[in-house]
XYZ file of C-alpha atoms in Angstrom:
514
model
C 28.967 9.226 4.490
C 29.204 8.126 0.701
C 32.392 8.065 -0.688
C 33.104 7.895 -4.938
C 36.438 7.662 -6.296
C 36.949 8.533 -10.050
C 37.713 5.267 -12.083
C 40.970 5.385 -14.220
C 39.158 5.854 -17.082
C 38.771 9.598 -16.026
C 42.451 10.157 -16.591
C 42.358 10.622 -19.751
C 46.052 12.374 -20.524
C 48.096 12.433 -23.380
C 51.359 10.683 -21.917
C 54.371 10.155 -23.661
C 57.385 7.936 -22.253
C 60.827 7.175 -23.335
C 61.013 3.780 -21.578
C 58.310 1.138 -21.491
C 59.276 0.484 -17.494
C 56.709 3.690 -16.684
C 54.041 2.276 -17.086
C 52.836 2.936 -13.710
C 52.612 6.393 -14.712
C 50.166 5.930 -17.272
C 46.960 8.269 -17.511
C 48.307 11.926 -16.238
C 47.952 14.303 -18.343
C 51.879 14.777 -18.242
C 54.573 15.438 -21.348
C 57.770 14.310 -20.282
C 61.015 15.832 -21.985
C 63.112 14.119 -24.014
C 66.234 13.343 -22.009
C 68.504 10.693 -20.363
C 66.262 10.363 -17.557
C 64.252 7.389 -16.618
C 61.195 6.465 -14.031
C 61.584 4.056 -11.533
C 58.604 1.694 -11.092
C 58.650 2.666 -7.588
C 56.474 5.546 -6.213
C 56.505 7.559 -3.424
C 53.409 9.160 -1.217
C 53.832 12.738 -0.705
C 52.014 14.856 1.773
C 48.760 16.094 1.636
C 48.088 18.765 -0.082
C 46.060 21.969 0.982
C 42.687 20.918 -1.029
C 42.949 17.354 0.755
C 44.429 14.963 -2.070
C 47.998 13.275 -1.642
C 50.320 14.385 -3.553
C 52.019 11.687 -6.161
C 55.629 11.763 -7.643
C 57.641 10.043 -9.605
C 61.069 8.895 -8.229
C 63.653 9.986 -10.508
C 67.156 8.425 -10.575
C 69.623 10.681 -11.180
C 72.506 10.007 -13.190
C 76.261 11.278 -11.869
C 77.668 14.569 -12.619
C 74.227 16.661 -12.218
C 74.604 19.968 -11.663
C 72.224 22.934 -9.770
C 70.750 23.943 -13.218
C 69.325 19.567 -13.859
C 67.898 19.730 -10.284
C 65.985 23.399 -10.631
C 64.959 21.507 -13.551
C 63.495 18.954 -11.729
C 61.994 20.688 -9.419
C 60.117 22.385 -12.477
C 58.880 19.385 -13.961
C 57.578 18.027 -10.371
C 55.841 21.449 -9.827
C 54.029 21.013 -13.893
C 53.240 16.759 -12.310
C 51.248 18.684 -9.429
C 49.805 21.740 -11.726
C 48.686 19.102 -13.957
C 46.965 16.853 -11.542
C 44.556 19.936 -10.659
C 43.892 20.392 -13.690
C 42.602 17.209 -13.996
C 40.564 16.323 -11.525
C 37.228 14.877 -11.895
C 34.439 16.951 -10.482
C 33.145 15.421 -6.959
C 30.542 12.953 -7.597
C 27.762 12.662 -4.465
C 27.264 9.546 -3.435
C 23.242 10.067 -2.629
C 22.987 11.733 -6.314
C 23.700 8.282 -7.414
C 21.347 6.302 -5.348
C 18.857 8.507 -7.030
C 19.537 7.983 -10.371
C 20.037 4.356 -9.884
C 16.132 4.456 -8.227
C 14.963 6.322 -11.376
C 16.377 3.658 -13.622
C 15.284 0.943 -11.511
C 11.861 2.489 -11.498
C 12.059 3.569 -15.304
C 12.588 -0.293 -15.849
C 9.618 -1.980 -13.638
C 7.758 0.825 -15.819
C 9.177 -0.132 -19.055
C 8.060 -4.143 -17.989
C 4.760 -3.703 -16.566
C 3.508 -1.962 -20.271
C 5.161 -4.853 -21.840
C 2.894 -7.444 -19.626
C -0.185 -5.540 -20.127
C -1.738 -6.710 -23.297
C -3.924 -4.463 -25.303
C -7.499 -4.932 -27.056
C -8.056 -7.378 -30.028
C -8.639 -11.078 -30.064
C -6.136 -13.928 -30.227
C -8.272 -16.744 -30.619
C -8.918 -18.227 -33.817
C -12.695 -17.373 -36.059
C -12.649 -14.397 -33.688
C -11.670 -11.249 -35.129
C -10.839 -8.314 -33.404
C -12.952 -5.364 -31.855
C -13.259 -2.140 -32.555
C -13.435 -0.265 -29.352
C -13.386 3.116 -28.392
C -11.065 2.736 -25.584
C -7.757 0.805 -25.109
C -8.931 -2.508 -22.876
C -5.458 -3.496 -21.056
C -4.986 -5.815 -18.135
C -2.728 -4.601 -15.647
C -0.180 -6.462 -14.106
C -1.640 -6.927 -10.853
C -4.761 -8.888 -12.300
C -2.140 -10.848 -14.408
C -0.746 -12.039 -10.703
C -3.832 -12.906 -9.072
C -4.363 -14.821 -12.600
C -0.917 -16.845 -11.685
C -1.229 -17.303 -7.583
C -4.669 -17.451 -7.082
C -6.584 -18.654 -10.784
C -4.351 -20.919 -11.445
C -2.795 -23.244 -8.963
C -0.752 -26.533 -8.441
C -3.646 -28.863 -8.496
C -5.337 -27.036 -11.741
C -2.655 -26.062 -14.151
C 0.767 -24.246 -12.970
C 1.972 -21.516 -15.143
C 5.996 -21.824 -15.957
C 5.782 -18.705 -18.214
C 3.509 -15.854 -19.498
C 3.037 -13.841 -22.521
C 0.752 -10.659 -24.129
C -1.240 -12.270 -26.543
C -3.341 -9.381 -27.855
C -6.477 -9.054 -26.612
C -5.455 -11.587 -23.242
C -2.591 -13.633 -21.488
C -1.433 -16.635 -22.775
C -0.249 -18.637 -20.287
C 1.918 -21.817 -20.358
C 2.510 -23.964 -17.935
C 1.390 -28.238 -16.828
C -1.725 -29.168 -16.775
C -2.980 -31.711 -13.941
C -5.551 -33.432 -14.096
C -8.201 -33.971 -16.426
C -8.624 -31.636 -18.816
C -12.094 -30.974 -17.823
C -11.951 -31.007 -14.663
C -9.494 -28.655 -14.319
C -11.192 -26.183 -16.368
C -13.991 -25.975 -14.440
C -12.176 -25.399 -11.231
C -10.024 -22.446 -12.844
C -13.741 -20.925 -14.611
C -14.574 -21.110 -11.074
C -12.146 -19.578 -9.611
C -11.895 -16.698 -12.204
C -15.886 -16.111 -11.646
C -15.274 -15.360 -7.942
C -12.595 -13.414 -8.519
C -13.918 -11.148 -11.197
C -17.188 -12.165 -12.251
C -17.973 -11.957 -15.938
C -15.296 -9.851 -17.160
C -12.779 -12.379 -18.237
C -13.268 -15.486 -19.921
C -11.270 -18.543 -20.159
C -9.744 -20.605 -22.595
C -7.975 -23.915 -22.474
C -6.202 -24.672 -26.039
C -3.293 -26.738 -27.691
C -0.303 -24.712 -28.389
C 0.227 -25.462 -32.173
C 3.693 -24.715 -31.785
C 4.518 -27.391 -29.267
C 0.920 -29.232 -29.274
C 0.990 -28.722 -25.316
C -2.251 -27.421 -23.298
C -1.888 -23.623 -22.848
C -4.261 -21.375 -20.922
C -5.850 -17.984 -22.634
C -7.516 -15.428 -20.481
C -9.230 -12.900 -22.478
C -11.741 -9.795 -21.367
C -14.964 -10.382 -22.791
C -15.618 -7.194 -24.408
C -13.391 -8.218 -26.841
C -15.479 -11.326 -27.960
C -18.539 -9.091 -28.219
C -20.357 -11.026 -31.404
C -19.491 -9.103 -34.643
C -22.672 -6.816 -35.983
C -23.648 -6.605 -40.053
C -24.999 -3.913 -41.770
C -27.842 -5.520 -43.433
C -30.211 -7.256 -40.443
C -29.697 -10.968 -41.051
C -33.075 -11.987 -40.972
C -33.500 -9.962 -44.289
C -30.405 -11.756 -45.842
C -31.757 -15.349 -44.256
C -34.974 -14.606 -46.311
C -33.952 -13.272 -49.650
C -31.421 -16.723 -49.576
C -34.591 -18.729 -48.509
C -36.519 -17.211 -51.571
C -34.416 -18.421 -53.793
C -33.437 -21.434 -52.909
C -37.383 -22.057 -52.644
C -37.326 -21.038 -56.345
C -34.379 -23.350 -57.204
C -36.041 -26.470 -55.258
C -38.981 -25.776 -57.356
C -36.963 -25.511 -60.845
C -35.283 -28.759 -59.890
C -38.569 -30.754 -60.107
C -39.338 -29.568 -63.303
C -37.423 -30.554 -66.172
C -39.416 -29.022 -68.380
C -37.930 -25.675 -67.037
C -34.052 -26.960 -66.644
C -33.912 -27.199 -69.924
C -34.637 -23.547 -70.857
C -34.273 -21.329 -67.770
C -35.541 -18.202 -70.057
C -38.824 -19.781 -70.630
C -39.624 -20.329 -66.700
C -41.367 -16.473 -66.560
C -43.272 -17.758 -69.583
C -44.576 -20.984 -67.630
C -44.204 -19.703 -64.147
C -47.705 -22.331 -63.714
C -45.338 -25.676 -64.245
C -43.615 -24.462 -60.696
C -46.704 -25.945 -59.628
C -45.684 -29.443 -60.878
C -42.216 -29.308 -58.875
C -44.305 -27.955 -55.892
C -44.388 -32.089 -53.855
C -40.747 -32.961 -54.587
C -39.713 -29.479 -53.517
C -41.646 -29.679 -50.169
C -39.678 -33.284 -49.838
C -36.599 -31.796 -50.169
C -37.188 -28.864 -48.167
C -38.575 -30.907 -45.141
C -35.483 -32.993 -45.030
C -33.590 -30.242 -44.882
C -36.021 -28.524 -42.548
C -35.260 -31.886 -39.853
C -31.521 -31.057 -40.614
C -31.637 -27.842 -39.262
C -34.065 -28.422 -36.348
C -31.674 -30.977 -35.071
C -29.049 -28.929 -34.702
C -31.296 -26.220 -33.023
C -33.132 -28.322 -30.770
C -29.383 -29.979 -29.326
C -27.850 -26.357 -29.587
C -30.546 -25.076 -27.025
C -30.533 -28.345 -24.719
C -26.183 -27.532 -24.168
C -27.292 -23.522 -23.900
C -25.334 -22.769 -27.316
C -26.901 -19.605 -29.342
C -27.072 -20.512 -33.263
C -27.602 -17.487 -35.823
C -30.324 -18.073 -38.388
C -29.783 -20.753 -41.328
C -28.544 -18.867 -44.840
C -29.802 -21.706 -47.497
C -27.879 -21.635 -50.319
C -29.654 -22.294 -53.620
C -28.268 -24.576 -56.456
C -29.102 -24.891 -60.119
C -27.731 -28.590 -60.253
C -29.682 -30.132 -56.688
C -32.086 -27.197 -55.254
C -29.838 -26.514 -52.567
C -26.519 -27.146 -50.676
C -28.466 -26.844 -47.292
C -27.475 -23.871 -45.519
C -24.689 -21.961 -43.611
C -25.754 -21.510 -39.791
C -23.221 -19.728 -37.552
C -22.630 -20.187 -34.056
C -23.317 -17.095 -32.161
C -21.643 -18.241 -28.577
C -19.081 -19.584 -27.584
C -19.297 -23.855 -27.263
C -17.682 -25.037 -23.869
C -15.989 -28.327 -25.799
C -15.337 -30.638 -28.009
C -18.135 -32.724 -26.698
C -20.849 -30.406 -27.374
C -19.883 -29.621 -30.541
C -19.620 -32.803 -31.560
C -23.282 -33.252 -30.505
C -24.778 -30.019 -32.290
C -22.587 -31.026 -35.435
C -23.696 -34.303 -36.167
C -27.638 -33.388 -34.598
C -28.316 -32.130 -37.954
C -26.861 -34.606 -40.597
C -28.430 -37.411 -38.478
C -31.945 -36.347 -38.110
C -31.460 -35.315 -42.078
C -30.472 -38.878 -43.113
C -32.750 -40.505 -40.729
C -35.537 -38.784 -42.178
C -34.148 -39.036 -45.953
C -33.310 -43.050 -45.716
C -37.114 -43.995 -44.257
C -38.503 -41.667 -47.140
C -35.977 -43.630 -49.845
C -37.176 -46.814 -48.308
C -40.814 -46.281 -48.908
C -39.928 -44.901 -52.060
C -38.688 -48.115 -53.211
C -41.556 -50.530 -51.421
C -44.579 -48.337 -52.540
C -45.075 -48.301 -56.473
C -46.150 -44.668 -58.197
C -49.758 -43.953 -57.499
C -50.229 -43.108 -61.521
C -48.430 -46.277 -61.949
C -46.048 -44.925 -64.081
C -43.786 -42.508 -61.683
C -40.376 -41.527 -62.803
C -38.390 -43.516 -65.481
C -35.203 -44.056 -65.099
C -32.194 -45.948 -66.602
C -30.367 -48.705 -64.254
C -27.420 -46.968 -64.388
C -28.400 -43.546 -62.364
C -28.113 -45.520 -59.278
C -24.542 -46.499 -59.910
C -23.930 -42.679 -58.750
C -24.179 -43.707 -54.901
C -23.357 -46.406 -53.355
C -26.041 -46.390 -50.448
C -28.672 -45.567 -53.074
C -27.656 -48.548 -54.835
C -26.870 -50.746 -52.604
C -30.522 -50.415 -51.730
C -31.805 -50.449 -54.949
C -30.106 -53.631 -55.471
C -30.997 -54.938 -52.153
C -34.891 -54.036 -53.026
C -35.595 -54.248 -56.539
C -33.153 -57.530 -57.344
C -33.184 -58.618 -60.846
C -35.233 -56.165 -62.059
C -32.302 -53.696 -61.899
C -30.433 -54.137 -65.138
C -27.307 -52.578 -66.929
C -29.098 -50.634 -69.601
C -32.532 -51.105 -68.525
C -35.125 -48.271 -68.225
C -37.007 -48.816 -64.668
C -39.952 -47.023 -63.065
C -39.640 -45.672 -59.472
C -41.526 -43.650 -57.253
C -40.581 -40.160 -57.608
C -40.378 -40.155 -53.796
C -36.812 -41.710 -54.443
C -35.902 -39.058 -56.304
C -36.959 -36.384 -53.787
C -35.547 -38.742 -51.122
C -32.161 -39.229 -52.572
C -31.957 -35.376 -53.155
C -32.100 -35.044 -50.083
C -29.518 -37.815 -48.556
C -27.084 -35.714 -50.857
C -27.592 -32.431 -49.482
C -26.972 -33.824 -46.329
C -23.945 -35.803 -47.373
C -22.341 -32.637 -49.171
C -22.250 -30.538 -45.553
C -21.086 -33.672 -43.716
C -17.435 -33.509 -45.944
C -15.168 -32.803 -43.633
C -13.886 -29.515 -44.012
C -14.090 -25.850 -42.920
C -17.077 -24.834 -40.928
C -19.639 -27.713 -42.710
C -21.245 -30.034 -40.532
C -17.960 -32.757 -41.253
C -15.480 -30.112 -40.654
C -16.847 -29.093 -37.462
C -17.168 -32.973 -36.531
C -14.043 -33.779 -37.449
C -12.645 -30.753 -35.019
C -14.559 -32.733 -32.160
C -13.426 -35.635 -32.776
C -9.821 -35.341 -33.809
C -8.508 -31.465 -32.996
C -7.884 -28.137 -34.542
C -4.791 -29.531 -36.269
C -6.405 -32.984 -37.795
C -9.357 -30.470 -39.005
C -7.071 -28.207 -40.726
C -5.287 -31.054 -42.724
C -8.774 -32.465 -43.656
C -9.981 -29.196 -44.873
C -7.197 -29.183 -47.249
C -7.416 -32.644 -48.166
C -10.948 -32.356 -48.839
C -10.843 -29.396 -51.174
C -7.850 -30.784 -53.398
C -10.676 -34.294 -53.643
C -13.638 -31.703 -54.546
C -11.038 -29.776 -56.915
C -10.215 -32.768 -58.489
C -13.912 -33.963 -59.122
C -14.874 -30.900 -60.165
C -13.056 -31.373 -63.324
C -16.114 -34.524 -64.125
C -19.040 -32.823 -61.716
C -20.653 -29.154 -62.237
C -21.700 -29.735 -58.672
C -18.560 -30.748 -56.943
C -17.097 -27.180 -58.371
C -19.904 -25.031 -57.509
C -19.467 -26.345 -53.839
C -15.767 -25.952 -53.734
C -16.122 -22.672 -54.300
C -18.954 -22.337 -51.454
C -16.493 -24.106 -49.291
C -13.625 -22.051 -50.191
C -15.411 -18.212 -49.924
C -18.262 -18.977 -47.141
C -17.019 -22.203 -45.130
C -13.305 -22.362 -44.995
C -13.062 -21.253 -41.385
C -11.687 -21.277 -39.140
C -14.233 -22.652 -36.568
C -14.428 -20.612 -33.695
C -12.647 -21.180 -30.844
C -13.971 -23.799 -27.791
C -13.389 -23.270 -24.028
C -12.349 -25.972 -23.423
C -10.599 -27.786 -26.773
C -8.395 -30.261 -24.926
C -11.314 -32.701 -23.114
C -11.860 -35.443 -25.832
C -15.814 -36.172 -26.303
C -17.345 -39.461 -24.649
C -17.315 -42.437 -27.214
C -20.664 -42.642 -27.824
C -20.679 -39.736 -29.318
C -17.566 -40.379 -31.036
C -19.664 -43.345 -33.098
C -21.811 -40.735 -33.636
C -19.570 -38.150 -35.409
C -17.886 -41.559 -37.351
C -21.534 -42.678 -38.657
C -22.281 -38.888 -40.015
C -18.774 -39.019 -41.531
C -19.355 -43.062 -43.219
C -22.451 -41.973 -44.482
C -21.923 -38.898 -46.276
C -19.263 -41.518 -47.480
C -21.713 -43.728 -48.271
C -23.826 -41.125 -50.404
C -20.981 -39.473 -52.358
C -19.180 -42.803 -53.594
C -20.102 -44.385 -56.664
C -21.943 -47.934 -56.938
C -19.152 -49.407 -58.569
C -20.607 -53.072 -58.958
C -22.507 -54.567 -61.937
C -26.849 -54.469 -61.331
C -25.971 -58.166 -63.310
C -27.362 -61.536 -61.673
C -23.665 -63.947 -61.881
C -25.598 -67.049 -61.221
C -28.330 -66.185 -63.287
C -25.752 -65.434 -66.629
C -23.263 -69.044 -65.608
C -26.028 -70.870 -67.416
């Protein structure tokens, strides 16, 4: 049997007492006369009454020389104490009504917390944007506790704490182990458990810089769709950039851009240094497709971007999948720019050794090659003396077609956004170390912009087409083996190498001490 007694606070009366010593008689809805009278703090049980409930009175003291008409008083008063105790009884409260309610609210609650666990559609991860799906994707709490006891695990990474994180779980917790390692034993795990319909990610809080674990359904990573097909787009850019290669070997032209659809037959003259250019940048891009497919990465097709100044700035290729680490995007990053300066520095080379076939080539002054240092440091190396401040030379035009293309190269290794440097410097160094060289880089190519038409032009590439972010990695804690860390350094030194100015005299010392 369930017993409830009322709580004082359902006495709620409107008591008024002469003498601060009754305060025992404190909530009954009782009006006490104004006389000599006064209440003892002492009270006495009466007898049960004939609903069940003891009867409580007041002990009065009477003073001497009371007569029969004060006690019929009395008695009046005690009769109203009793009267107005009915009336204020609380209704009876049943004890099993109360265990019901309390199960409602207790239910009401694990309700009200498992729909603030689930997490709906949309995606967390940064360079993926959300989905639009018909229906609501949620993960319900008991998938988010096999995630915790039987995903994850003491030996792999143990979760302290969880959290919705839009279209997954975020998880944080201590990672043990190697990074790597780890990761694959958790991917693992999660594939027996539910096949392909979750994916994993292990990433750097940036709030805290400490490894936190993502789990995220895949439909909402589902590649993002344009309206025009993109091998249209791909081929209207490569039109025109095969245009602007051409106008770039003609000066003739560059010097009156009306009169090319008068002379459209001197595009024939620009026609070798434009196939030059366009096979360096042709290696570029086949480097980066040829690693992409040996670590089972999907690349989109290359956008090349034309350019009045140069031909081209090379081309924007986006990453279609997602890259499993640091490592292997370190390797498809610097793929490219490698293979592209490879083939660009043994084409300046023979440039420089073979003489023009007409005899005459391309004439020069000296001081062009003060524009790059690699260029001419070469130059210097090679030609010796015969490079002079001031002095016109004669080169072979492959140097010219060469060097255009070392540049192009150079430009997409700066380190920022989603170029070639910016997605090497990610590898290498982080999310966090990209980000702060994206910035840094922009404020430099701001800056030269002011002196170089072709410094601003590419800013504002960088800033509209390339800022990023770069998408995210499975795993983007695992730091990449240190080979290919020289690697990703050499890309970055020689883009370096290409941008910087010459800034030394083509002047023989020895030669002028006499």
């Amino acid at each position: 049997m369930n017993l409830s007694l009322p709580s004082p606070s359902t006495f709620r009366g409107s008591l008024v007492v002469p003498i601060s010593h009754c305060t025992s008689c404190f909530q009954f809805n009782l009006r006490f006369h104004r006389s000599n009278r006064f209440c003892n703090s002492r009270w006495s049980s009466g007898k049960l009454s004939r609903t069940g409930r003891r009867r409580i009175a007041c002990s009065v003291t009477e003073p001497d020389g009371d007569n029969q008409e004060e006690k019929e008083h009395k008695n009046e008063e005690t009769q109203s104490l009793e009267d107005s105790f009915e009336q204020s009884k609380p209704p009876p409260v049943d004890g099993e009504q109360i265990n019901k309610s309390s199960d409602e609210n207790t239910q009401q609650n694990d309700t009200q917390n498992m729909d603030n666990i689930e997490v709906v559609s949309g995606s967390p991860l940064p360079g993926v944007k959300p989905q639009q799906l018909d229906n609501v994707i949620k993960i319900p709490k008991e998938t988010i506790e096999i995630f915790k006891n039987q995903v994850f695990g003491f030996d792999t990474f143990f979760v302290t704490s969880q959290d919705p994180y839009e279209g997954g779980v975020l998880f944080k917790g201590n990672l043990r182990g190697q990074a790597s390692k780890s990761y694959d034993k958790i991917s693992k795990r999660l594939q027996d458990k539910f096949g392909d319909e979750y994916r994993l990610f292990l990433l750097v809080n940036p709030e805290d810089d400490k490894p936190v674990a993502v789990v995220v359904p895949r439909t909402t990573l589902q590649p993002e769709t344009t309206a025009v097909p993109e091998w249209f787009a791909a081929g209207s850019f490569g039109l025109v950039t095969l245009f602007t290669l051409l106008l770039r070997n003609v000066p003739d032209l560059q010097s009156n851009l009306l009169s090319t659809y008068d002379n459209l037959n001197l595009l024939k003259d620009g026609l070798p240094g434009a196939l030059v250019t366009a096979l360096v940048l042709g290696v570029h891009e086949l480097g980066h497709f040829l690693v992409a497919q040996n670590t089972g990465v999907k690349l989109g097709i290359p956008y090349f971007i034309p350019s009045w100044q140069i031909g081209s700035f090379g081309s924007i290729t986006r990453i279609r999948s997602i890259v499993s680490n640091r490592e292997d995007l370190l390797k498809i990053a610097a793929a490219g720019p490698i293979a592209g300066f490879t083939l660009g520095l043994v084409l300046l080379l023979i440039g420089f050794v073979i003489p023009p076939s007409d005899g005459i080539g391309v004439v020069v002054d000296a001081s062009v090659f003060h524009e790059s240092f690699l260029a001419g440091g070469i130059a210097k190396l090679l030609l010796g003396n015969v490079l002079k401040e001031g002095t016109p030379i004669s080169v072979n035009p492959l140097v010219i077609w060469a060097w255009a293309g070392l540049l192009i190269n150079a430009i997409n290794s700066i380190p920022a956004g989603e170029l070639d440097g910016g997605r090497i410097s990610f590898a290498l160094w982080g999310r966090k170390a990209s980000i702060r060289f994206t910035g840094f880089s922009i404020v430099l190519l701001g800056l030269s912009s002011l002196l170089n038409d072709v410094a601003f032009y590419w800013v504002v590439v960088i800033f509209f087409l390339q800022r990023g972010p770069i998408a995210p990695l499975s795993d983007e804690i695992s730091e990449p083996d240190d080979k290919y860390v020289a690697l990703g350094v050499t890309v970055l030194l020689l883009g370096l190498l290409v941008c910087l100015p010459y800034p030394f005299p083509f002047i023989d010392e020895t030669l002028t001490t006499f």
